[in-house]
Short mmCIF file of C-alpha atoms in Angstrom, two decimals:
data_model
loop_
_atom_site.label_atom_id
_atom_site.label_comp_id
_atom_site.label_asym_id
_atom_site.label_seq_id
_atom_site.Cartn_x
_atom_site.Cartn_y
_atom_site.Cartn_z
CA MET A 230 54.92 80.26 252.77
CA THR A 231 53.04 77.59 250.68
CA LYS A 232 54.94 74.61 249.22
CA THR A 233 54.31 75.72 245.74
CA SER A 234 55.92 78.90 246.32
CA ALA A 235 59.10 77.50 248.27
CA THR A 236 59.25 75.21 245.31
CA GLN A 237 59.31 77.97 242.46
CA ARG A 238 61.55 80.08 244.89
CA SER A 239 64.28 77.08 245.21
CA SER A 240 64.11 76.83 241.24
CA ALA A 241 64.48 80.31 240.87
CA GLN A 242 67.45 80.45 242.93
CA ALA A 243 68.72 77.27 241.12
CA ASP A 244 68.24 79.05 237.88
CA ALA A 245 70.10 82.18 238.94
CA ILE A 246 73.13 83.61 237.50
CA ARG A 247 75.62 84.39 240.45
CA PRO A 248 78.97 86.36 240.38
CA PHE A 249 82.00 84.29 240.63
CA GLN A 250 84.67 85.14 243.43
CA LYS A 251 87.74 86.55 242.28
CA VAL A 252 90.44 83.80 242.36
CA ASN A 253 92.86 84.00 245.11
CA VAL A 254 94.94 81.04 245.75
CA PRO A 255 96.28 81.17 249.37
CA GLU A 256 100.18 81.62 248.97
CA THR A 257 100.65 78.27 251.45
CA GLU A 258 99.18 76.26 248.23
CA LEU A 259 101.65 77.81 245.78
CA THR A 260 104.52 77.07 248.38
CA GLU A 261 103.45 73.45 248.79
CA LEU A 262 102.99 73.22 244.74
CA ARG A 263 106.51 74.29 244.75
CA ARG A 264 107.81 72.16 247.13
CA ARG A 265 106.22 69.13 245.41
CA ILE A 266 107.78 70.14 241.92
CA ASN A 267 111.10 70.58 243.36
CA ASN A 268 110.94 67.29 245.31
CA THR A 269 110.16 65.27 242.30
CA ARG A 270 111.32 61.83 242.25
CA TRP A 271 112.72 61.39 238.76
CA PRO A 272 113.25 58.12 236.71
CA GLU A 273 116.00 57.35 234.18
CA ARG A 274 116.22 58.96 231.04
CA GLU A 275 114.07 57.17 228.09
CA THR A 276 116.31 54.71 226.24
CA VAL A 277 115.59 56.02 222.78
CA THR A 278 116.65 59.30 221.24
CA ASP A 279 113.16 60.16 220.14
CA THR A 280 109.51 60.31 221.71
CA THR A 281 108.54 56.91 220.93
CA GLN A 282 108.39 55.81 224.66
CA GLY A 283 106.56 59.04 225.84
CA VAL A 284 107.42 62.59 227.12
CA GLN A 285 111.00 62.80 227.30
CA LEU A 286 112.95 63.56 230.58
CA ALA A 287 115.12 66.57 229.47
CA THR A 288 111.60 68.14 228.27
CA THR A 289 109.83 67.44 231.95
CA GLN A 290 112.79 68.74 233.68
CA ALA A 291 113.13 72.02 231.98
CA LEU A 292 109.68 72.13 232.74
CA ALA A 293 109.80 71.59 236.39
CA ARG A 294 112.82 73.82 236.82
CA TYR A 295 110.93 76.78 235.59
CA TRP A 296 107.59 75.89 237.52
CA GLY A 297 109.17 75.31 240.68
CA THR A 298 111.43 78.53 240.37
CA GLU A 299 110.29 81.26 238.13
CA TYR A 300 106.39 80.56 236.97
CA ASP A 301 104.28 83.29 238.37
CA TRP A 302 100.54 82.04 239.05
CA ARG A 303 99.60 85.39 240.07
CA LYS A 304 99.67 86.69 236.43
CA CYS A 305 97.23 84.23 235.34
CA GLU A 306 95.12 84.99 238.26
CA ALA A 307 95.17 88.78 237.42
CA ARG A 308 93.96 87.97 233.43
CA LEU A 309 91.26 85.71 234.90
CA ASN A 310 90.09 88.36 237.84
CA ALA A 311 89.85 91.09 234.78
CA LEU A 312 87.03 89.13 233.20
CA PRO A 313 83.60 88.96 234.16
CA GLN A 314 83.10 85.42 235.46
CA PHE A 315 79.88 83.78 236.62
CA ILE A 316 78.12 80.61 238.14
CA THR A 317 75.01 79.00 237.64
CA GLU A 318 73.46 75.76 238.48
CA ILE A 319 72.37 73.42 235.63
CA ASP A 320 70.83 69.92 236.47
CA GLY A 321 72.19 70.29 239.90
CA LEU A 322 75.62 71.14 239.03
CA ASP A 323 77.25 74.35 239.36
CA ILE A 324 78.83 75.67 235.79
CA HIS A 325 81.31 78.49 235.98
CA PHE A 326 81.60 80.47 232.78
CA ILE A 327 83.30 83.93 231.36
CA HIS A 328 80.54 85.99 230.09
CA VAL A 329 81.93 89.26 228.02
CA ARG A 330 79.41 91.30 226.14
CA SER A 331 80.57 93.44 223.34
CA LYS A 332 80.29 97.01 222.76
CA HIS A 333 79.02 96.65 219.25
CA GLU A 334 75.21 96.72 218.50
CA ASN A 335 74.08 93.32 216.99
CA ALA A 336 77.01 91.09 218.12
CA LEU A 337 76.43 87.69 217.54
CA PRO A 338 76.41 85.50 220.96
CA VAL A 339 78.97 82.60 220.77
CA ILE A 340 79.47 79.69 223.26
CA VAL A 341 83.14 78.53 223.13
CA THR A 342 84.27 75.08 224.67
CA HIS A 343 87.36 73.92 225.46
CA GLY A 344 88.77 70.46 225.51
CA TRP A 345 91.07 68.04 227.41
CA PRO A 346 93.77 68.53 228.77
CA GLY A 347 92.48 72.06 228.74
CA SER A 348 90.27 74.79 230.50
CA ILE A 349 89.21 78.16 229.88
CA THR A 350 93.24 79.43 229.77
CA GLU A 351 92.49 78.03 225.93
CA GLN A 352 90.32 80.81 225.07
CA LEU A 353 91.68 83.62 226.88
CA LYS A 354 93.45 85.20 223.80
CA ILE A 355 90.70 85.11 221.59
CA ILE A 356 88.02 87.05 224.07
CA ASP A 357 88.95 90.72 223.06
CA PRO A 358 89.33 90.06 219.25
CA LEU A 359 86.13 88.51 218.92
CA THR A 360 84.42 91.16 221.37
CA ASN A 361 86.47 94.02 220.30
CA PRO A 362 87.13 93.28 216.54
CA THR A 363 87.69 96.80 215.45
CA ALA A 364 90.84 96.81 217.60
CA HIS A 365 92.09 93.91 216.08
CA GLY A 366 91.78 94.67 212.45
CA GLY A 367 88.00 93.48 212.08
CA ASN A 368 84.67 95.20 211.71
CA ALA A 369 82.19 96.08 214.24
CA SER A 370 79.77 94.06 212.10
CA ASP A 371 81.74 91.02 212.98
CA ALA A 372 81.49 91.19 216.70
CA PHE A 373 80.59 88.42 219.31
CA HIS A 374 79.16 88.34 222.60
CA ILE A 375 81.23 85.27 224.21
CA VAL A 376 80.49 82.86 226.76
CA VAL A 377 83.25 80.62 227.68
CA PRO A 378 82.08 77.73 230.13
CA SER A 379 84.41 75.52 232.14
CA MET A 380 83.46 72.02 231.27
CA PRO A 381 81.84 69.88 234.13
CA GLY A 382 84.58 68.22 236.29
CA TYR A 383 86.94 71.02 235.02
CA GLY A 384 88.58 74.11 236.36
CA PHE A 385 86.03 76.25 238.37
CA SER A 386 83.07 74.19 237.47
CA GLY A 387 81.30 71.45 239.73
CA ARG A 388 82.64 68.02 239.92
CA PRO A 389 79.97 65.42 238.91
CA ALA A 390 79.28 63.12 241.98
CA THR A 391 76.98 61.05 239.62
CA THR A 392 77.25 59.83 236.39
CA GLY A 393 75.66 61.06 233.23
CA TRP A 394 77.47 64.11 232.32
CA ASP A 395 78.63 62.72 228.96
CA PRO A 396 78.99 64.91 225.69
CA ALA A 397 75.28 65.11 224.87
CA HIS A 398 74.19 66.16 228.32
CA ILE A 399 77.06 68.93 228.30
CA ALA A 400 75.36 70.12 224.85
CA ARG A 401 72.10 70.32 226.27
CA ALA A 402 73.21 72.15 229.19
CA TRP A 403 75.13 74.76 227.20
CA THR A 404 71.59 75.49 225.12
CA VAL A 405 70.13 76.00 228.61
CA LEU A 406 72.86 78.28 229.58
CA MET A 407 72.54 80.61 226.34
CA LYS A 408 69.15 81.04 226.88
CA ARG A 409 69.38 81.60 230.53
CA LEU A 410 71.61 84.61 229.39
CA GLY A 411 69.04 85.57 227.41
CA TYR A 412 70.29 84.52 224.14
CA ASN A 413 67.46 83.52 221.66
CA LYS A 414 69.82 83.23 218.88
CA PHE A 415 73.39 82.09 219.09
CA VAL A 416 76.22 79.93 217.75
CA ALA A 417 78.75 77.65 219.09
CA GLN A 418 82.41 76.75 218.51
CA GLY A 419 84.68 74.12 219.99
CA GLY A 420 87.92 71.95 219.62
CA ASP A 421 88.79 68.71 220.68
CA TRP A 422 86.05 67.69 223.43
CA GLY A 423 84.60 71.09 222.64
CA ALA A 424 84.21 70.01 218.86
CA VAL A 425 82.28 66.74 220.10
CA ILE A 426 80.05 68.94 222.40
CA THR A 427 79.33 71.63 219.72
CA GLU A 428 78.84 68.98 217.15
CA LEU A 429 76.23 67.16 219.42
CA MET A 430 74.49 70.75 219.83
CA GLY A 431 74.19 70.80 215.96
CA VAL A 432 73.00 67.11 216.20
CA GLN A 433 70.26 68.34 218.72
CA ALA A 434 69.49 71.59 216.73
CA PRO A 435 67.65 73.46 219.51
CA PRO A 436 65.74 76.08 217.37
CA GLU A 437 67.93 78.92 219.19
CA LEU A 438 71.20 77.62 217.52
CA LEU A 439 72.10 79.29 214.37
CA GLY A 440 75.04 77.23 213.37
CA ILE A 441 78.25 75.91 214.69
CA HIS A 442 82.30 76.16 213.88
CA THR A 443 84.56 73.40 214.62
CA ASN A 444 88.30 73.01 214.36
CA MET A 445 88.38 69.54 215.17
CA PRO A 446 85.71 68.22 212.77
CA GLY A 447 84.26 64.56 212.80
CA ILE A 448 84.29 63.74 209.36
CA PHE A 449 85.18 59.99 209.13
CA PRO A 450 82.48 57.83 207.56
CA ALA A 451 81.47 55.08 209.89
CA ASP A 452 82.92 52.23 208.05
CA VAL A 453 86.36 54.18 207.34
CA ASP A 454 86.47 55.15 211.30
CA LYS A 455 86.08 51.38 212.06
CA ALA A 456 88.65 50.45 209.80
CA ALA A 457 91.14 52.81 210.88
CA PHE A 458 90.54 51.97 214.65
CA SER A 459 91.31 48.31 213.80
CA GLY A 460 94.23 49.05 212.13
CA ALA A 461 93.32 47.93 208.58
CA PRO A 462 95.07 49.11 205.40
CA ALA A 463 93.18 52.30 204.04
CA PRO A 464 90.28 51.15 201.63
CA SER A 465 91.40 51.24 197.92
CA ASP A 466 88.71 53.89 196.96
CA LEU A 467 90.00 56.79 198.80
CA SER A 468 91.17 59.84 197.20
CA ALA A 469 94.79 60.99 198.00
CA ASP A 470 93.56 63.62 200.67
CA GLU A 471 91.23 61.11 202.18
CA LYS A 472 94.02 58.43 202.34
CA ALA A 473 96.17 61.11 204.10
CA ALA A 474 93.48 61.56 206.90
CA TYR A 475 93.04 57.88 207.37
CA GLU A 476 96.44 57.41 207.95
CA SER A 477 96.63 60.10 210.09
CA VAL A 478 93.78 59.26 212.46
CA GLN A 479 95.28 55.76 212.28
CA PHE A 480 98.23 56.54 213.88
CA VAL A 481 96.47 58.47 216.51
CA TYR A 482 94.18 55.44 217.38
CA GLN A 483 97.23 53.24 217.54
CA LYS A 484 100.13 55.32 219.08
CA GLY A 485 98.45 58.73 219.89
CA ILE A 486 95.62 58.37 222.17
CA ALA A 487 96.70 55.99 224.85
CA TYR A 488 95.58 58.43 227.39
CA GLY A 489 92.26 58.39 226.16
CA TYR A 490 91.92 54.69 226.62
CA GLN A 491 93.24 54.66 229.91
CA MET A 492 90.67 57.48 230.90
CA GLY A 493 88.06 56.10 229.42
CA LEU A 494 88.39 52.50 231.15
CA ARG A 495 89.72 53.40 234.48
CA PRO A 496 89.86 57.23 235.13
CA GLN A 497 89.84 56.75 239.00
CA THR A 498 93.11 54.52 238.80
CA LEU A 499 94.99 57.96 238.07
CA TYR A 500 95.79 59.02 241.46
CA GLY A 501 99.36 59.70 240.42
CA ILE A 502 98.33 62.91 238.48
CA ALA A 503 96.13 63.90 241.65
CA ASP A 504 99.35 63.66 243.99
CA SER A 505 102.23 64.61 241.55
CA PRO A 506 102.24 67.99 239.75
CA VAL A 507 105.19 66.62 237.41
CA GLY A 508 103.24 63.67 236.94
CA LEU A 509 100.26 65.80 235.88
CA ALA A 510 102.38 67.95 233.61
CA ALA A 511 103.77 64.97 231.74
CA TYR A 512 100.15 63.20 231.24
CA PHE A 513 99.04 66.78 230.12
CA LEU A 514 102.05 67.14 227.78
CA ASP A 515 101.53 63.87 225.86
CA HIS A 516 98.31 64.58 224.09
CA ASP A 517 99.64 64.60 220.40
CA ALA A 518 102.85 64.54 218.68
CA ARG A 519 102.59 67.85 216.83
CA SER A 520 101.59 69.61 220.08
CA TYR A 521 104.35 67.91 222.20
CA GLU A 522 106.89 68.63 219.53
CA MET A 523 105.90 72.35 219.80
CA ILE A 524 105.88 72.42 223.65
CA ALA A 525 109.01 70.67 223.86
CA ARG A 526 110.86 73.38 221.96
CA VAL A 527 109.28 75.97 223.84
CA PHE A 528 110.78 74.82 226.92
CA ALA A 529 114.22 74.32 225.30
CA ALA A 530 114.22 78.09 224.94
CA GLY A 531 112.06 78.23 221.57
CA SER A 532 109.20 80.63 221.07
CA GLU A 533 106.15 79.42 218.84
CA GLY A 534 102.43 79.42 219.38
CA LEU A 535 102.28 78.62 223.08
CA THR A 536 104.59 80.17 225.43
CA ARG A 537 106.03 78.38 228.92
CA ASP A 538 103.74 80.24 230.98
CA ASP A 539 100.55 79.44 228.67
CA VAL A 540 101.26 75.63 229.13
CA LEU A 541 102.00 76.13 232.87
CA ASP A 542 98.94 78.34 233.55
CA ASN A 543 96.52 75.53 232.22
CA ILE A 544 98.24 72.59 234.16
CA THR A 545 98.42 74.75 237.44
CA LEU A 546 94.65 75.62 236.97
CA THR A 547 93.94 71.77 236.85
CA TRP A 548 96.28 71.27 240.03
CA LEU A 549 95.07 74.19 242.16
CA THR A 550 91.18 72.87 241.64
CA ASN A 551 92.00 69.16 242.03
CA THR A 552 90.15 68.46 238.85
CA ALA A 553 92.68 65.88 237.06
CA LEU A 554 90.38 63.06 237.61
CA SER A 555 86.83 64.72 237.26
CA GLY A 556 87.90 66.00 234.05
CA ALA A 557 89.45 62.59 233.17
CA ARG A 558 85.87 60.87 233.86
CA LEU A 559 84.52 62.66 230.76
CA TYR A 560 86.48 60.08 228.71
CA TRP A 561 84.64 57.24 230.84
CA GLU A 562 81.15 59.07 230.21
CA ASN A 563 81.76 58.84 226.92
CA LYS A 564 79.62 56.06 225.45
CA GLY A 565 79.06 55.53 221.87
CA TYR A 566 80.35 58.65 220.56
CA SER A 567 83.09 58.35 218.24
CA PHE A 568 86.11 61.21 218.64
CA PHE A 569 86.63 61.68 214.97
CA GLY A 570 83.50 59.93 213.27
CA VAL A 571 80.55 61.63 211.37
CA ARG A 572 77.68 62.78 213.85
CA GLY A 573 74.74 63.85 211.90
CA VAL A 574 74.98 67.72 212.42
CA VAL A 575 72.00 69.20 210.55
CA VAL A 576 72.71 73.07 211.33
CA PRO A 577 75.02 75.40 209.47
CA THR A 578 78.64 74.45 210.04
CA ALA A 579 81.84 76.25 209.42
CA VAL A 580 84.97 74.14 209.40
CA SER A 581 88.67 75.28 209.81
CA VAL A 582 91.38 73.12 209.02
CA PHE A 583 94.69 73.72 210.93
CA PRO A 584 97.61 72.02 209.28
CA ASP A 585 99.01 70.64 212.68
CA GLU A 586 95.86 68.99 213.59
CA LEU A 587 95.29 65.44 214.61
CA TYR A 588 94.44 64.85 210.67
CA PRO A 589 93.95 66.92 207.72
CA THR A 590 90.29 66.89 206.93
CA PRO A 591 89.33 66.51 203.27
CA ARG A 592 86.81 68.79 202.00
CA SER A 593 84.79 65.91 200.59
CA TRP A 594 84.52 64.37 203.79
CA ALA A 595 83.37 67.90 205.13
CA GLU A 596 80.70 68.25 202.76
CA ARG A 597 79.36 64.82 203.35
CA ALA A 598 79.52 65.10 207.17
CA PHE A 599 78.05 68.50 207.21
CA PRO A 600 75.08 68.78 204.76
CA LYS A 601 74.90 72.64 205.27
CA LEU A 602 78.73 73.51 205.02
CA ILE A 603 78.94 77.11 205.12
CA HIS A 604 82.66 77.76 205.21
CA PHE A 605 85.70 75.68 204.83
CA ASN A 606 89.18 76.90 204.96
CA GLU A 607 92.82 75.34 205.27
CA LEU A 608 95.01 77.86 207.33
CA PRO A 609 98.91 78.27 206.98
CA LYS A 610 99.89 77.41 210.33
CA GLY A 611 98.49 76.29 213.65
CA GLY A 612 97.44 73.07 215.48
CA HIS A 613 95.18 71.27 217.61
CA PHE A 614 95.01 73.97 220.21
CA ALA A 615 94.09 76.54 217.71
CA ALA A 616 92.62 79.37 219.56
CA TRP A 617 95.56 79.10 222.39
CA GLU A 618 98.34 78.68 219.46
CA GLN A 619 97.13 81.04 216.66
CA PRO A 620 94.43 83.32 218.49
CA LYS A 621 94.58 85.98 215.30
CA LEU A 622 94.13 83.43 212.73
CA PHE A 623 91.25 81.74 214.90
CA SER A 624 89.30 84.81 215.44
CA GLU A 625 89.48 85.81 211.81
CA GLU A 626 88.19 82.23 210.95
CA LEU A 627 85.21 82.81 213.52
CA ARG A 628 84.34 86.06 211.89
CA ALA A 629 84.43 84.75 208.33
CA GLY A 630 82.70 81.26 209.04
CA PHE A 631 79.75 82.75 210.81
CA ARG A 632 79.43 85.93 208.82
CA SER A 633 76.64 84.67 206.63
CA LEU A 634 74.44 83.82 209.80
CA ARG A 635 74.11 87.20 211.16
#
């Protein structure tokens, strides 16, 4: 074999789409997880009656009681194993993804990206509504082929051993992935980190990308974003809608994103969330005020949006794959990208505004941030984890948002 042919063969092997083995966690690992949960060393309760000191003891103990005694990971395994999953190597890293093709002709390929503290469990409820719309009140003409990747360092994807896997790198990798799957025209969707990555795809604007959809749009003008971050009063020339968005994002910067600063500066220090299941759970619950309030109600025997199992499926997946710190490093890698600022997207963009998102997106800023705004809609309910919380509304938004691009 010549050196050239060996290189070509090696390249072909790296580019291959490989089947992902079924998920089958050894029972010993689940037993050890329950042991750790049930032997948690608890602190005293908070000294206030609200959430200003963080995730409350009563909520965390209710979660631990259910997790350590009743929760069944095997149900999540079964849902995952029922879906076609694959691995492919991109830039030296194994990328795991779900890939479900629709039975309908002319289905539109879409790549949907999760966020932090998330995983592919966020998107499981939207797969069938998007690929099989006629079974969910939609039309065959709105069908999608759907690709749901695990971000580098998350879930079943590889954990980067070197630096450089920042959001822009992931955005480029997603285009490689979609082209490798044979899609020469596709759209992209994301929320949280998925929104940042998807919008950066819209900045990079590969010719195959028809458009994007975001449910956490980067819409803050640079000067406004900087002022909100600094704690300055709202600029006097803002409209009422813009002022509401400003005040919301200023609250996030000042009191709601401590985890982002910690992971952005010192992710390796977070050994505690790799060693303690309950420590990991509390850290994940403390993402944003409205999501936490909903989750707290769920563990207090409520029923809305997410279930107890939904919450624990995501946390357990992170625990079992030991990806708490590898996922945290994405914040450290994020050099120069504002979480919420305008990025310069140049492709057609659809925006869905869920009322319990981190901030209410004003249409005026969306129109400035996305020169090719093709869809803008304010929903009656739902929050930051929209695909997870409101899969019906979310799926309807994707159908409507991308309809003009088919």
